[in-house]
């Protein structure tokens, strides 16, 4: 079983839709949970990070962590074509750090 | 904003060549990292460094070495390039996380 599982998609939504991106994990030592956005031919860009369980909001983005289910989510409200990218989750704890393989998102105008 | 600059966007090298990938960051970050990114495998940590002249192996160090002579510069070295090292190489730096600022990547092809 992989440490971090992420559906690769691709995911295609119309502009204005609410997008839900998810990752599951197996290592209960993970304490920090990150989401990165990666545009084509660019390096990843840190979008949000949260510590332990709960929600964190930043503009149109909300990160949610459920440690009891070992499940994290990133919600994008009012999605825009500029949100089209690959989204990577990452997790850190117990001296272990793992990235998910990424979900490809396309927002259609 | 932190800027992480990788010296080359695209490289083509021959099998057996020694390859140097350079990375420079401008925010005085202690920590620097080298990853490779492959389809279906995601980002995998090759080496990292917490201080000048200090290095630690990541998950896939075989066939690679690194050098950090100055705080702002972290170099990845492929001692004898092989075709299975064809990949996207990403450098990152940060204060805490395993890379909160990434460079744009170097796409290396070994023929």
PDB file of C-alpha atoms in Angstrom:
ATOM      1  CA  UNK A   1       0.000   0.000   0.000  1.00  0.00           C
ATOM      2  CA  UNK A   2       1.327   3.426  -0.934  1.00  0.00           C
ATOM      3  CA  UNK A   3       1.869   5.916   1.869  1.00  0.00           C
ATOM      4  CA  UNK A   4      -0.221   8.500   0.025  1.00  0.00           C
ATOM      5  CA  UNK A   5      -2.918   7.763  -2.557  1.00  0.00           C
ATOM      6  CA  UNK A   6      -4.229  10.385  -4.927  1.00  0.00           C
ATOM      7  CA  UNK A   7      -6.582   9.872  -7.854  1.00  0.00           C
ATOM      8  CA  UNK A   8      -4.698  11.049 -10.953  1.00  0.00           C
ATOM      9  CA  UNK A   9      -7.858  12.124 -12.762  1.00  0.00           C
ATOM     10  CA  UNK A  10      -7.991  13.803 -15.178  1.00  0.00           C
ATOM     11  CA  UNK A  11     -10.784  15.926 -13.772  1.00  0.00           C
ATOM     12  CA  UNK A  12     -12.649  18.296 -16.069  1.00  0.00           C
ATOM     13  CA  UNK A  13     -15.195  20.823 -14.741  1.00  0.00           C
ATOM     14  CA  UNK A  14     -17.035  23.868 -16.100  1.00  0.00           C
ATOM     15  CA  UNK A  15     -15.991  27.334 -14.981  1.00  0.00           C
ATOM     16  CA  UNK A  16     -17.650  28.293 -11.703  1.00  0.00           C
ATOM     17  CA  UNK A  17     -17.951  24.736 -10.416  1.00  0.00           C
ATOM     18  CA  UNK A  18     -16.840  23.621  -6.977  1.00  0.00           C
ATOM     19  CA  UNK A  19     -13.890  21.260  -7.250  1.00  0.00           C
ATOM     20  CA  UNK A  20     -13.027  18.629  -4.666  1.00  0.00           C
ATOM     21  CA  UNK A  21      -9.572  17.053  -4.695  1.00  0.00           C
ATOM     22  CA  UNK A  22      -8.676  14.297  -2.269  1.00  0.00           C
ATOM     23  CA  UNK A  23      -5.876  12.207  -0.856  1.00  0.00           C
ATOM     24  CA  UNK A  24      -5.818   9.291   1.532  1.00  0.00           C
ATOM     25  CA  UNK A  25      -2.873   8.148   3.579  1.00  0.00           C
ATOM     26  CA  UNK A  26      -1.858   5.276   5.798  1.00  0.00           C
ATOM     27  CA  UNK A  27       0.772   6.717   8.154  1.00  0.00           C
ATOM     28  CA  UNK A  28      -0.797   8.032  11.367  1.00  0.00           C
ATOM     29  CA  UNK A  29       2.436   9.912  12.159  1.00  0.00           C
ATOM     30  CA  UNK A  30       1.695  12.554   9.509  1.00  0.00           C
ATOM     31  CA  UNK A  31       1.036  15.919  11.172  1.00  0.00           C
ATOM     32  CA  UNK A  32       1.499  18.479   8.386  1.00  0.00           C
ATOM     33  CA  UNK A  33      -0.609  18.363   5.248  1.00  0.00           C
ATOM     34  CA  UNK A  34       0.148  20.419   2.166  1.00  0.00           C
ATOM     35  CA  UNK A  35      -1.373  21.156  -1.206  1.00  0.00           C
ATOM     36  CA  UNK A  36       0.705  22.256  -4.158  1.00  0.00           C
ATOM     37  CA  UNK A  37      -0.361  23.497  -7.576  1.00  0.00           C
ATOM     38  CA  UNK A  38       1.803  22.703 -10.574  1.00  0.00           C
ATOM     39  CA  UNK A  39       1.281  24.324 -13.932  1.00  0.00           C
ATOM     40  CA  UNK A  40       2.558  22.604 -17.036  1.00  0.00           C
ATOM     41  CA  UNK A  41       6.358  22.847 -17.388  1.00  0.00           C
ATOM     42  CA  UNK A  42       6.686  24.575 -14.012  1.00  0.00           C
ATOM     43  CA  UNK A  43       7.707  23.515 -10.516  1.00  0.00           C
ATOM     44  CA  UNK A  44       5.114  22.951  -7.784  1.00  0.00           C
ATOM     45  CA  UNK A  45       3.863  26.000  -5.890  1.00  0.00           C
ATOM     46  CA  UNK A  46       2.793  25.660  -2.271  1.00  0.00           C
ATOM     47  CA  UNK A  47      -0.893  26.598  -2.000  1.00  0.00           C
ATOM     48  CA  UNK A  48      -1.787  25.747   1.564  1.00  0.00           C
ATOM     49  CA  UNK A  49      -0.588  23.796   4.526  1.00  0.00           C
ATOM     50  CA  UNK A  50      -2.393  22.727   7.667  1.00  0.00           C
ATOM     51  CA  UNK A  51      -1.258  21.227  10.913  1.00  0.00           C
ATOM     52  CA  UNK A  52      -3.258  18.309  12.323  1.00  0.00           C
ATOM     53  CA  UNK A  53      -7.022  18.112  11.799  1.00  0.00           C
ATOM     54  CA  UNK A  54      -9.446  20.825  10.813  1.00  0.00           C
ATOM     55  CA  UNK A  55     -10.149  23.297   8.070  1.00  0.00           C
ATOM     56  CA  UNK A  56      -8.165  26.170   6.647  1.00  0.00           C
ATOM     57  CA  UNK A  57      -9.499  28.705   4.187  1.00  0.00           C
ATOM     58  CA  UNK A  58      -7.631  31.028   1.858  1.00  0.00           C
ATOM     59  CA  UNK A  59      -9.761  32.906  -0.638  1.00  0.00           C
ATOM     60  CA  UNK A  60     -11.437  30.393  -2.933  1.00  0.00           C
ATOM     61  CA  UNK A  61      -9.441  27.498  -1.486  1.00  0.00           C
ATOM     62  CA  UNK A  62     -10.309  25.403   1.559  1.00  0.00           C
ATOM     63  CA  UNK A  63      -8.108  22.628   2.888  1.00  0.00           C
ATOM     64  CA  UNK A  64      -9.705  20.012   5.104  1.00  0.00           C
ATOM     65  CA  UNK A  65      -7.990  17.317   7.168  1.00  0.00           C
ATOM     66  CA  UNK A  66      -9.726  14.367   8.805  1.00  0.00           C
ATOM     67  CA  UNK A  67      -7.056  12.474  10.694  1.00  0.00           C
ATOM     68  CA  UNK A  68      -9.497   9.895  12.032  1.00  0.00           C
ATOM     69  CA  UNK A  69     -10.260   8.813   8.448  1.00  0.00           C
ATOM     70  CA  UNK A  70      -6.748   9.582   7.159  1.00  0.00           C
ATOM     71  CA  UNK A  71      -8.291  11.712   4.441  1.00  0.00           C
ATOM     72  CA  UNK A  72      -7.523  15.208   3.234  1.00  0.00           C
ATOM     73  CA  UNK A  73      -9.329  17.409   0.755  1.00  0.00           C
ATOM     74  CA  UNK A  74      -8.830  20.616  -1.160  1.00  0.00           C
ATOM     75  CA  UNK A  75     -11.950  22.484  -2.264  1.00  0.00           C
ATOM     76  CA  UNK A  76     -11.847  25.160  -4.933  1.00  0.00           C
ATOM     77  CA  UNK A  77     -14.899  27.414  -5.107  1.00  0.00           C
ATOM     78  CA  UNK A  78     -15.912  29.345  -8.221  1.00  0.00           C
ATOM     79  CA  UNK A  79     -13.271  27.541 -10.256  1.00  0.00           C
ATOM     80  CA  UNK A  80     -11.528  29.523 -12.983  1.00  0.00           C
ATOM     81  CA  UNK A  81      -9.696  28.449 -16.153  1.00  0.00           C
ATOM     82  CA  UNK A  82      -6.515  29.690 -14.449  1.00  0.00           C
ATOM     83  CA  UNK A  83      -7.009  26.918 -11.867  1.00  0.00           C
ATOM     84  CA  UNK A  84      -6.253  24.350 -14.585  1.00  0.00           C
ATOM     85  CA  UNK A  85      -3.157  22.573 -13.294  1.00  0.00           C
ATOM     86  CA  UNK A  86      -2.008  19.445 -11.509  1.00  0.00           C
ATOM     87  CA  UNK A  87      -2.643  19.473  -7.764  1.00  0.00           C
ATOM     88  CA  UNK A  88      -0.317  17.556  -5.491  1.00  0.00           C
ATOM     89  CA  UNK A  89      -0.956  16.670  -1.887  1.00  0.00           C
ATOM     90  CA  UNK A  90       1.962  16.144   0.476  1.00  0.00           C
ATOM     91  CA  UNK A  91       2.275  14.962   4.048  1.00  0.00           C
ATOM     92  CA  UNK A  92       4.973  15.209   6.693  1.00  0.00           C
ATOM     93  CA  UNK A  93       5.450  13.692  10.087  1.00  0.00           C
ATOM     94  CA  UNK A  94       7.592  11.237  12.024  1.00  0.00           C
ATOM     95  CA  UNK A  95      10.522  12.220   9.817  1.00  0.00           C
ATOM     96  CA  UNK A  96       8.599  10.972   6.799  1.00  0.00           C
ATOM     97  CA  UNK A  97       7.553  13.156   3.890  1.00  0.00           C
ATOM     98  CA  UNK A  98       5.561  11.992   0.900  1.00  0.00           C
ATOM     99  CA  UNK A  99       3.952  13.570  -2.130  1.00  0.00           C
ATOM    100  CA  UNK A 100       0.889  12.237  -3.871  1.00  0.00           C
ATOM    101  CA  UNK A 101       1.180  11.620  -7.598  1.00  0.00           C
ATOM    102  CA  UNK A 102      -1.082  14.547  -8.450  1.00  0.00           C
ATOM    103  CA  UNK A 103      -4.565  15.127  -9.887  1.00  0.00           C
ATOM    104  CA  UNK A 104      -4.834  16.863 -13.244  1.00  0.00           C
ATOM    105  CA  UNK A 105      -7.613  19.479 -13.294  1.00  0.00           C
ATOM    106  CA  UNK A 106      -9.013  21.303 -16.308  1.00  0.00           C
ATOM    107  CA  UNK A 107     -11.548  24.105 -15.857  1.00  0.00           C
ATOM    108  CA  UNK A 108     -13.459  24.692 -19.070  1.00  0.00           C
ATOM    109  CA  UNK A 109     -14.557  28.282 -19.841  1.00  0.00           C
TER     110      UNK A 109
ATOM    111  CA  UNK B   1       8.899  35.973  -2.935  1.00  0.00           C
ATOM    112  CA  UNK B   2      11.535  33.289  -2.733  1.00  0.00           C
ATOM    113  CA  UNK B   3      13.158  32.614  -6.005  1.00  0.00           C
ATOM    114  CA  UNK B   4      14.672  29.256  -6.744  1.00  0.00           C
ATOM    115  CA  UNK B   5      16.559  29.234 -10.004  1.00  0.00           C
ATOM    116  CA  UNK B   6      17.643  26.130 -11.856  1.00  0.00           C
ATOM    117  CA  UNK B   7      20.353  26.750 -14.389  1.00  0.00           C
ATOM    118  CA  UNK B   8      18.898  24.746 -17.272  1.00  0.00           C
ATOM    119  CA  UNK B   9      15.330  24.063 -18.405  1.00  0.00           C
ATOM    120  CA  UNK B  10      16.235  21.309 -20.859  1.00  0.00           C
ATOM    121  CA  UNK B  11      19.321  19.124 -21.095  1.00  0.00           C
ATOM    122  CA  UNK B  12      20.241  16.253 -23.385  1.00  0.00           C
ATOM    123  CA  UNK B  13      23.210  14.158 -22.322  1.00  0.00           C
ATOM    124  CA  UNK B  14      24.793  10.940 -23.475  1.00  0.00           C
ATOM    125  CA  UNK B  15      24.972   7.758 -21.434  1.00  0.00           C
ATOM    126  CA  UNK B  16      28.067   7.756 -19.233  1.00  0.00           C
ATOM    127  CA  UNK B  17      28.477  11.539 -19.138  1.00  0.00           C
ATOM    128  CA  UNK B  18      28.902  13.363 -15.857  1.00  0.00           C
ATOM    129  CA  UNK B  19      26.030  15.797 -15.443  1.00  0.00           C
ATOM    130  CA  UNK B  20      25.769  18.820 -13.162  1.00  0.00           C
ATOM    131  CA  UNK B  21      22.435  20.393 -12.268  1.00  0.00           C
ATOM    132  CA  UNK B  22      22.691  23.712 -10.490  1.00  0.00           C
ATOM    133  CA  UNK B  23      20.216  25.371  -8.159  1.00  0.00           C
ATOM    134  CA  UNK B  24      20.366  28.777  -6.486  1.00  0.00           C
ATOM    135  CA  UNK B  25      17.941  30.290  -3.959  1.00  0.00           C
ATOM    136  CA  UNK B  26      17.838  33.900  -2.815  1.00  0.00           C
ATOM    137  CA  UNK B  27      16.024  33.776   0.545  1.00  0.00           C
ATOM    138  CA  UNK B  28      18.702  32.496   2.897  1.00  0.00           C
ATOM    139  CA  UNK B  29      16.879  29.191   3.407  1.00  0.00           C
ATOM    140  CA  UNK B  30      18.771  26.616   5.432  1.00  0.00           C
ATOM    141  CA  UNK B  31      17.162  23.650   3.705  1.00  0.00           C
ATOM    142  CA  UNK B  32      17.532  22.661   0.095  1.00  0.00           C
ATOM    143  CA  UNK B  33      16.267  19.588  -1.728  1.00  0.00           C
ATOM    144  CA  UNK B  34      16.563  17.743  -4.991  1.00  0.00           C
ATOM    145  CA  UNK B  35      13.602  15.739  -6.297  1.00  0.00           C
ATOM    146  CA  UNK B  36      12.875  13.892  -9.471  1.00  0.00           C
ATOM    147  CA  UNK B  37       9.362  13.758 -10.871  1.00  0.00           C
ATOM    148  CA  UNK B  38       8.162  10.922 -13.081  1.00  0.00           C
ATOM    149  CA  UNK B  39       4.659  10.168 -14.380  1.00  0.00           C
ATOM    150  CA  UNK B  40       2.757   7.895 -12.041  1.00  0.00           C
ATOM    151  CA  UNK B  41       5.485   8.022  -9.411  1.00  0.00           C
ATOM    152  CA  UNK B  42       5.173  11.625  -8.295  1.00  0.00           C
ATOM    153  CA  UNK B  43       7.990  13.502  -6.616  1.00  0.00           C
ATOM    154  CA  UNK B  44      10.745  11.458  -5.038  1.00  0.00           C
ATOM    155  CA  UNK B  45      13.454  12.917  -2.841  1.00  0.00           C
ATOM    156  CA  UNK B  46      16.999  12.289  -4.021  1.00  0.00           C
ATOM    157  CA  UNK B  47      19.108  14.285  -1.555  1.00  0.00           C
ATOM    158  CA  UNK B  48      18.665  17.157   0.823  1.00  0.00           C
ATOM    159  CA  UNK B  49      20.865  19.514   2.780  1.00  0.00           C
ATOM    160  CA  UNK B  50      20.216  21.278   6.076  1.00  0.00           C
ATOM    161  CA  UNK B  51      23.359  23.352   6.066  1.00  0.00           C
ATOM    162  CA  UNK B  52      26.440  24.220   4.084  1.00  0.00           C
ATOM    163  CA  UNK B  53      28.628  21.177   3.395  1.00  0.00           C
ATOM    164  CA  UNK B  54      25.979  18.961   4.933  1.00  0.00           C
ATOM    165  CA  UNK B  55      23.971  16.406   2.942  1.00  0.00           C
ATOM    166  CA  UNK B  56      21.551  13.614   3.649  1.00  0.00           C
ATOM    167  CA  UNK B  57      20.303  10.843   1.393  1.00  0.00           C
ATOM    168  CA  UNK B  58      16.690  10.871   0.424  1.00  0.00           C
ATOM    169  CA  UNK B  59      14.636   7.964  -0.881  1.00  0.00           C
ATOM    170  CA  UNK B  60      16.472   7.358  -4.167  1.00  0.00           C
ATOM    171  CA  UNK B  61      20.119   8.529  -3.867  1.00  0.00           C
ATOM    172  CA  UNK B  62      21.682   5.782  -5.970  1.00  0.00           C
ATOM    173  CA  UNK B  63      23.567   7.149  -8.961  1.00  0.00           C
ATOM    174  CA  UNK B  64      23.518  10.708  -7.636  1.00  0.00           C
ATOM    175  CA  UNK B  65      25.660  12.908  -5.432  1.00  0.00           C
ATOM    176  CA  UNK B  66      25.295  16.503  -4.266  1.00  0.00           C
ATOM    177  CA  UNK B  67      27.411  19.466  -3.296  1.00  0.00           C
ATOM    178  CA  UNK B  68      26.613  22.449  -1.106  1.00  0.00           C
ATOM    179  CA  UNK B  69      29.618  24.726  -0.784  1.00  0.00           C
ATOM    180  CA  UNK B  70      27.569  27.888  -0.249  1.00  0.00           C
ATOM    181  CA  UNK B  71      24.251  28.351   1.503  1.00  0.00           C
ATOM    182  CA  UNK B  72      22.446  29.594  -1.591  1.00  0.00           C
ATOM    183  CA  UNK B  73      23.677  26.925  -4.015  1.00  0.00           C
ATOM    184  CA  UNK B  74      22.893  23.203  -4.140  1.00  0.00           C
ATOM    185  CA  UNK B  75      24.188  21.078  -6.975  1.00  0.00           C
ATOM    186  CA  UNK B  76      23.051  17.650  -8.096  1.00  0.00           C
ATOM    187  CA  UNK B  77      25.613  15.455  -9.841  1.00  0.00           C
ATOM    188  CA  UNK B  78      24.946  12.423 -11.964  1.00  0.00           C
ATOM    189  CA  UNK B  79      28.303  10.657 -11.879  1.00  0.00           C
ATOM    190  CA  UNK B  80      27.643   8.538 -14.966  1.00  0.00           C
ATOM    191  CA  UNK B  81      24.319   9.315 -16.575  1.00  0.00           C
ATOM    192  CA  UNK B  82      22.083   6.416 -17.532  1.00  0.00           C
ATOM    193  CA  UNK B  83      18.855   6.302 -19.538  1.00  0.00           C
ATOM    194  CA  UNK B  84      16.815   5.517 -16.402  1.00  0.00           C
ATOM    195  CA  UNK B  85      17.823   8.923 -15.075  1.00  0.00           C
ATOM    196  CA  UNK B  86      15.808  10.636 -17.796  1.00  0.00           C
ATOM    197  CA  UNK B  87      13.366  12.667 -15.749  1.00  0.00           C
ATOM    198  CA  UNK B  88      12.228  16.092 -14.567  1.00  0.00           C
ATOM    199  CA  UNK B  89      14.527  17.305 -11.771  1.00  0.00           C
ATOM    200  CA  UNK B  90      13.182  19.816  -9.288  1.00  0.00           C
ATOM    201  CA  UNK B  91      15.133  21.808  -6.740  1.00  0.00           C
ATOM    202  CA  UNK B  92      13.396  23.250  -3.674  1.00  0.00           C
ATOM    203  CA  UNK B  93      14.271  25.294  -0.623  1.00  0.00           C
ATOM    204  CA  UNK B  94      12.506  26.058   2.625  1.00  0.00           C
ATOM    205  CA  UNK B  95      12.793  26.939   6.283  1.00  0.00           C
ATOM    206  CA  UNK B  96      10.764  23.974   7.499  1.00  0.00           C
ATOM    207  CA  UNK B  97       8.812  21.972   4.972  1.00  0.00           C
ATOM    208  CA  UNK B  98      10.360  19.636   2.510  1.00  0.00           C
ATOM    209  CA  UNK B  99      10.285  22.380  -0.065  1.00  0.00           C
ATOM    210  CA  UNK B 100       7.875  25.250   0.048  1.00  0.00           C
ATOM    211  CA  UNK B 101       9.575  26.954  -2.904  1.00  0.00           C
ATOM    212  CA  UNK B 102      10.409  25.057  -6.038  1.00  0.00           C
ATOM    213  CA  UNK B 103      12.380  25.926  -9.126  1.00  0.00           C
ATOM    214  CA  UNK B 104      10.880  25.516 -12.596  1.00  0.00           C
ATOM    215  CA  UNK B 105      12.629  22.219 -13.123  1.00  0.00           C
ATOM    216  CA  UNK B 106      15.212  20.757 -15.473  1.00  0.00           C
ATOM    217  CA  UNK B 107      13.997  18.196 -17.959  1.00  0.00           C
ATOM    218  CA  UNK B 108      16.935  15.870 -18.495  1.00  0.00           C
ATOM    219  CA  UNK B 109      17.036  13.376 -21.314  1.00  0.00           C
ATOM    220  CA  UNK B 110      19.818  10.792 -21.363  1.00  0.00           C
ATOM    221  CA  UNK B 111      20.349   9.146 -24.733  1.00  0.00           C
TER     222      UNK B 111
END
